[in-house]
Short mmCIF file of C-alpha atoms in Angstrom, two decimals:
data_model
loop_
_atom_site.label_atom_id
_atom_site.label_comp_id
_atom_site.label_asym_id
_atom_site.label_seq_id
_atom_site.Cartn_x
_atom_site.Cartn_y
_atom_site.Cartn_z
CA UNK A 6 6.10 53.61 122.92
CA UNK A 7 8.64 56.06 122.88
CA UNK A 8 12.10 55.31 121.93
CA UNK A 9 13.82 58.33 121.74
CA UNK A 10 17.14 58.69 123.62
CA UNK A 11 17.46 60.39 127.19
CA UNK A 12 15.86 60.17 130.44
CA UNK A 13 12.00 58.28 130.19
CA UNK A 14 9.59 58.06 133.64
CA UNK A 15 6.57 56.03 133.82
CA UNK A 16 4.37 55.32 136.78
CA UNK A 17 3.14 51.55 137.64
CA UNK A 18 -0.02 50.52 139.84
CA UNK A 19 0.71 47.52 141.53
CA UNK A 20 -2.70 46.56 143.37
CA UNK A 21 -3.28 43.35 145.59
CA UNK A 22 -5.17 40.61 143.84
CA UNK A 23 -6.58 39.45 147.34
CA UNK A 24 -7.43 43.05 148.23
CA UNK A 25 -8.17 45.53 145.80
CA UNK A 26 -7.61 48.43 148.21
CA UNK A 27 -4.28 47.76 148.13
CA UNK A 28 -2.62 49.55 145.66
CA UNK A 29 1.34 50.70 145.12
CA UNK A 30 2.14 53.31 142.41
CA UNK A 31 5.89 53.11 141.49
CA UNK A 32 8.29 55.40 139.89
CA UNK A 33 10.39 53.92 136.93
CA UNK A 34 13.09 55.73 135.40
CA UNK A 35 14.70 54.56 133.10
CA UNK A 36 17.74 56.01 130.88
CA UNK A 37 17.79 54.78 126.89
CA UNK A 38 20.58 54.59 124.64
CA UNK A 39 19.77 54.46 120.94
CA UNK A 40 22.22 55.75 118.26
CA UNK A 41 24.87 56.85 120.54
CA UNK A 42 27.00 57.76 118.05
CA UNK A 43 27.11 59.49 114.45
CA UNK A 44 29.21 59.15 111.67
CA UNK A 45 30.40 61.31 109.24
CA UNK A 46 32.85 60.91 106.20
CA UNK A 47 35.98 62.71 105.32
CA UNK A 48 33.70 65.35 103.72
CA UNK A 49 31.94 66.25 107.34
CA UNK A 50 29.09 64.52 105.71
CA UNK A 51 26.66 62.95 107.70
CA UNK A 52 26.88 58.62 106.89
CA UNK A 53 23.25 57.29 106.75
CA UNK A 54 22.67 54.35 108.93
CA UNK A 55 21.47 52.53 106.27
CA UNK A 56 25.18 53.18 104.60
CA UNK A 57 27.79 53.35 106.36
CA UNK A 58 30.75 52.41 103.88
CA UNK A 59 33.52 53.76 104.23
CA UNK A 60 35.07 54.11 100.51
CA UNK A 61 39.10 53.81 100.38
CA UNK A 62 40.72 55.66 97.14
CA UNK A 63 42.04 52.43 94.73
CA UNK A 64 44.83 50.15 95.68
CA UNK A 65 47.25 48.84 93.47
CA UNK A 66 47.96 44.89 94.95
CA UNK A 67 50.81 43.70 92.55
CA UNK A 68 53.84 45.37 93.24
CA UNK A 69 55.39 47.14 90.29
CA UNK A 70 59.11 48.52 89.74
CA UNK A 71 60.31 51.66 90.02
CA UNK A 72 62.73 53.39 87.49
CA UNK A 73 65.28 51.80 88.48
CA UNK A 74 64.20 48.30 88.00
CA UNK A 75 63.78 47.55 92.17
CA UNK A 76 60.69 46.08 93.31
CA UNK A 77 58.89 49.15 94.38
CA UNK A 78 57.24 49.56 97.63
CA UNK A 79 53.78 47.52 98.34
CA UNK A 80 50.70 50.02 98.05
CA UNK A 81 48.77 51.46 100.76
CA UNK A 82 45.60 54.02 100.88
CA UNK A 83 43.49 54.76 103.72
CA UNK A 84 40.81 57.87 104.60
CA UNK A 85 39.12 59.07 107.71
CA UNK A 86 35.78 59.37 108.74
CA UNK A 87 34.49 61.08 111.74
CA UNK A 88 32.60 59.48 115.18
CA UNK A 89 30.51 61.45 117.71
CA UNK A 90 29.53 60.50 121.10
CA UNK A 91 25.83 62.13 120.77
CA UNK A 92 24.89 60.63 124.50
CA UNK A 93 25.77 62.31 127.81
CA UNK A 94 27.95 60.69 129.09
CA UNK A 95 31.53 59.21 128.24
CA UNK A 96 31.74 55.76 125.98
CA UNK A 97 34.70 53.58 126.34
CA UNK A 98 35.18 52.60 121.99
CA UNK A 99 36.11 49.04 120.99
CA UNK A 100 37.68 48.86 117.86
CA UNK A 101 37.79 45.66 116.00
CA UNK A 102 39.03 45.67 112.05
CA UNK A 103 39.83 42.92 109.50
CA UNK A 104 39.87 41.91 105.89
CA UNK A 105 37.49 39.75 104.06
CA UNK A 106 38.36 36.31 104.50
CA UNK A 107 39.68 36.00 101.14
CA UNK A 108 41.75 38.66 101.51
CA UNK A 109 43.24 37.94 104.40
CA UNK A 110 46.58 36.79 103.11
CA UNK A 111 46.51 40.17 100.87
CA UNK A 112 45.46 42.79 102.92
CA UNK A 113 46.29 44.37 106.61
CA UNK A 114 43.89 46.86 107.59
CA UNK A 115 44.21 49.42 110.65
CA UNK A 116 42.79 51.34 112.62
CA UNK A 117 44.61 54.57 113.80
CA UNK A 118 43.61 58.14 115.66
CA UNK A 119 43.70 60.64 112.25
CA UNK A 120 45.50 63.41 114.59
CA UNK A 121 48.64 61.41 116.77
CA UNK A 122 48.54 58.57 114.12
CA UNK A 123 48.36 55.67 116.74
CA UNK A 124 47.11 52.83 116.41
CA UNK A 125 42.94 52.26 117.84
CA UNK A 126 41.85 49.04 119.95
CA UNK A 127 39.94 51.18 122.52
CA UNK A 128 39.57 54.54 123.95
CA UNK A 129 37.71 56.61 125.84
CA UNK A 130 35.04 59.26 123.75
CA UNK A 131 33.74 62.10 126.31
CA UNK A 132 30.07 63.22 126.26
CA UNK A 133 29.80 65.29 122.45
CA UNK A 134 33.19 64.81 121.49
CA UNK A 135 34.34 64.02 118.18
CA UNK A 136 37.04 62.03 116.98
CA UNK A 137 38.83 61.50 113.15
CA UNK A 138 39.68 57.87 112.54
CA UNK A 139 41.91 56.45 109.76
CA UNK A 140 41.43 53.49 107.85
CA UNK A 141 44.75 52.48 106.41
CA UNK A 142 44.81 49.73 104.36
CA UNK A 143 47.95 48.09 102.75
CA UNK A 144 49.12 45.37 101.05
CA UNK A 145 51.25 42.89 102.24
CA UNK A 146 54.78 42.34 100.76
CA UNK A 147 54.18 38.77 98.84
CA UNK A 148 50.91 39.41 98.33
CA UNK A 149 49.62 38.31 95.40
CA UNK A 150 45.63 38.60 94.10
CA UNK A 151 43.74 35.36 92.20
CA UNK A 152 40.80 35.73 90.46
CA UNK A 153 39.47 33.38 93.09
CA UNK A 154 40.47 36.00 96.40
CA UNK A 155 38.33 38.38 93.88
CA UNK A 156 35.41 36.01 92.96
CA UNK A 157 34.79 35.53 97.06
CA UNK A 158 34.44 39.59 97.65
CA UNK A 159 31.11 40.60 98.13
CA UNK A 160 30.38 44.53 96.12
CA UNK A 161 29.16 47.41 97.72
CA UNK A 162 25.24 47.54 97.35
CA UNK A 163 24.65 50.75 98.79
CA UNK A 164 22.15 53.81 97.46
CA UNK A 165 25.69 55.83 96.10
CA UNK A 166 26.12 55.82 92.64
CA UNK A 167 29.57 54.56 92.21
CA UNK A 168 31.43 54.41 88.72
CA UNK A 169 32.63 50.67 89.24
CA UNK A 170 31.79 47.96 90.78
CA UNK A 171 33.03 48.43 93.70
CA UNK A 172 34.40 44.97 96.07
CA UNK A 173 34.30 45.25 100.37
CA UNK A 174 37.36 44.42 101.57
CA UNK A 175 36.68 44.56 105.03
CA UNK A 176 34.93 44.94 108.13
CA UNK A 177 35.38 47.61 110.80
CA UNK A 178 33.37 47.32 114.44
CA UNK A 179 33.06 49.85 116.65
CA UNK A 180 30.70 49.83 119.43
CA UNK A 181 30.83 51.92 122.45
CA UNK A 182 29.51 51.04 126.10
CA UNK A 183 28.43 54.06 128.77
CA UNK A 184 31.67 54.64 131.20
CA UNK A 185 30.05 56.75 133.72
CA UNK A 186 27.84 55.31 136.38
CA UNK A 187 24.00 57.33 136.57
CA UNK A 188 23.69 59.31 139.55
CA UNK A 189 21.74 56.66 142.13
CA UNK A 190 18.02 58.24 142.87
CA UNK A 191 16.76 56.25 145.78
CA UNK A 192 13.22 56.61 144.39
CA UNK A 193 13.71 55.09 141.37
CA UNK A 194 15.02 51.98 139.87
CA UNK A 195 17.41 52.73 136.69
CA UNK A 196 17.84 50.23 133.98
CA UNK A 197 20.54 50.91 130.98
CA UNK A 198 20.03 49.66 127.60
CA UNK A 199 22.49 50.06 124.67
CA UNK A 200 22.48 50.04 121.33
CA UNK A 201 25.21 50.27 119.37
CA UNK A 202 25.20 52.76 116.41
#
């Protein structure tokens, strides 16, 4: 079977069990959704579905002091990655991000538009259109990391060659359901499946 995205017909005969001359042929069309959007890093590189990590410069957790002998301020980092609607139509984007569990006490992560800097729960992505997200991760102010927060992290496993091992901290979701309602063909009946990328 084919399951490439777009617009797929197929014909079904229907015949009469009782009487064999009595046969139907039916339109189906049917509109498919695979892979509706793509993901590239900071680097306009494509991220493989098979890897799609984003990778956060390193974070300091402990709080240090600054020249002057005040507590300096708790650490943050964050990069951006790119997301694509490659379908045809618009996708309303749910965005849902949080730290590993044993980090959750550490960490806040966010989610927020690269170019007006606000903060992401869900938006609207129009057919082809491209948006830069942020991932902004920073450490709480009495935060403080155990060796047993760091034992419970699970390490990246990827196919990049990294020069450390290198812990997940988090989880971001973001999944995208078709907005715009397929023009009605009265010969036809038009199933939508989606699967999110």
């Amino acid at each position: 079977e084919d399951h490439a995205s777009g617009t797929h017909e197929t014909r079904l005969r229907i015949a009469n069990g009782i009487d064999r001359a009595n046969v139907v042929v039916v339109s189906v069309s049917a509109e498919l959704i695979v892979q509706p959007l793509k993901f590239s890093d900071h680097m306009r590189e494509p991220l493989m579905p098979n890897d799609q990590v984003i990778l956060l410069p390193p974070l300091t957790v402990a709080p240090g002091q600054n020249a002057s002998g005040h507590p300096s301020q708790p650490s943050t980092c964050n990069t951006w990655f790119s997301v694509r609607n490659a379908f045809d139509q618009p996708l309303t984007m749910h965005v849902v991000v949080e730290p590993a569990r044993s980090l959750s006490e550490t960490l806040h992560l966010g989610v927020v538009a690269r170019e007006s800097n606000t903060m992401l729960k869900q938006f609207t992505l129009d057919a082809h259109e491209t948006i830069d997200i942020r991932v902004v991760c920073d450490v709480k102010d009495t935060a403080r990391l155990t060796q047993e927060a760091l034992d419970a992290l699970e390490l990246y496993q990827g196919p990049r060659k990294l020069e450390a091992p290198t812990p997940l901290l988090g989880a971001l979701d973001l999944s995208g359901t078709p907005t715009a309602v397929l023009p009605y063909d009265s010969h036809a009946t038009v199933p939508r499946a989606a699967q999110n990328g």
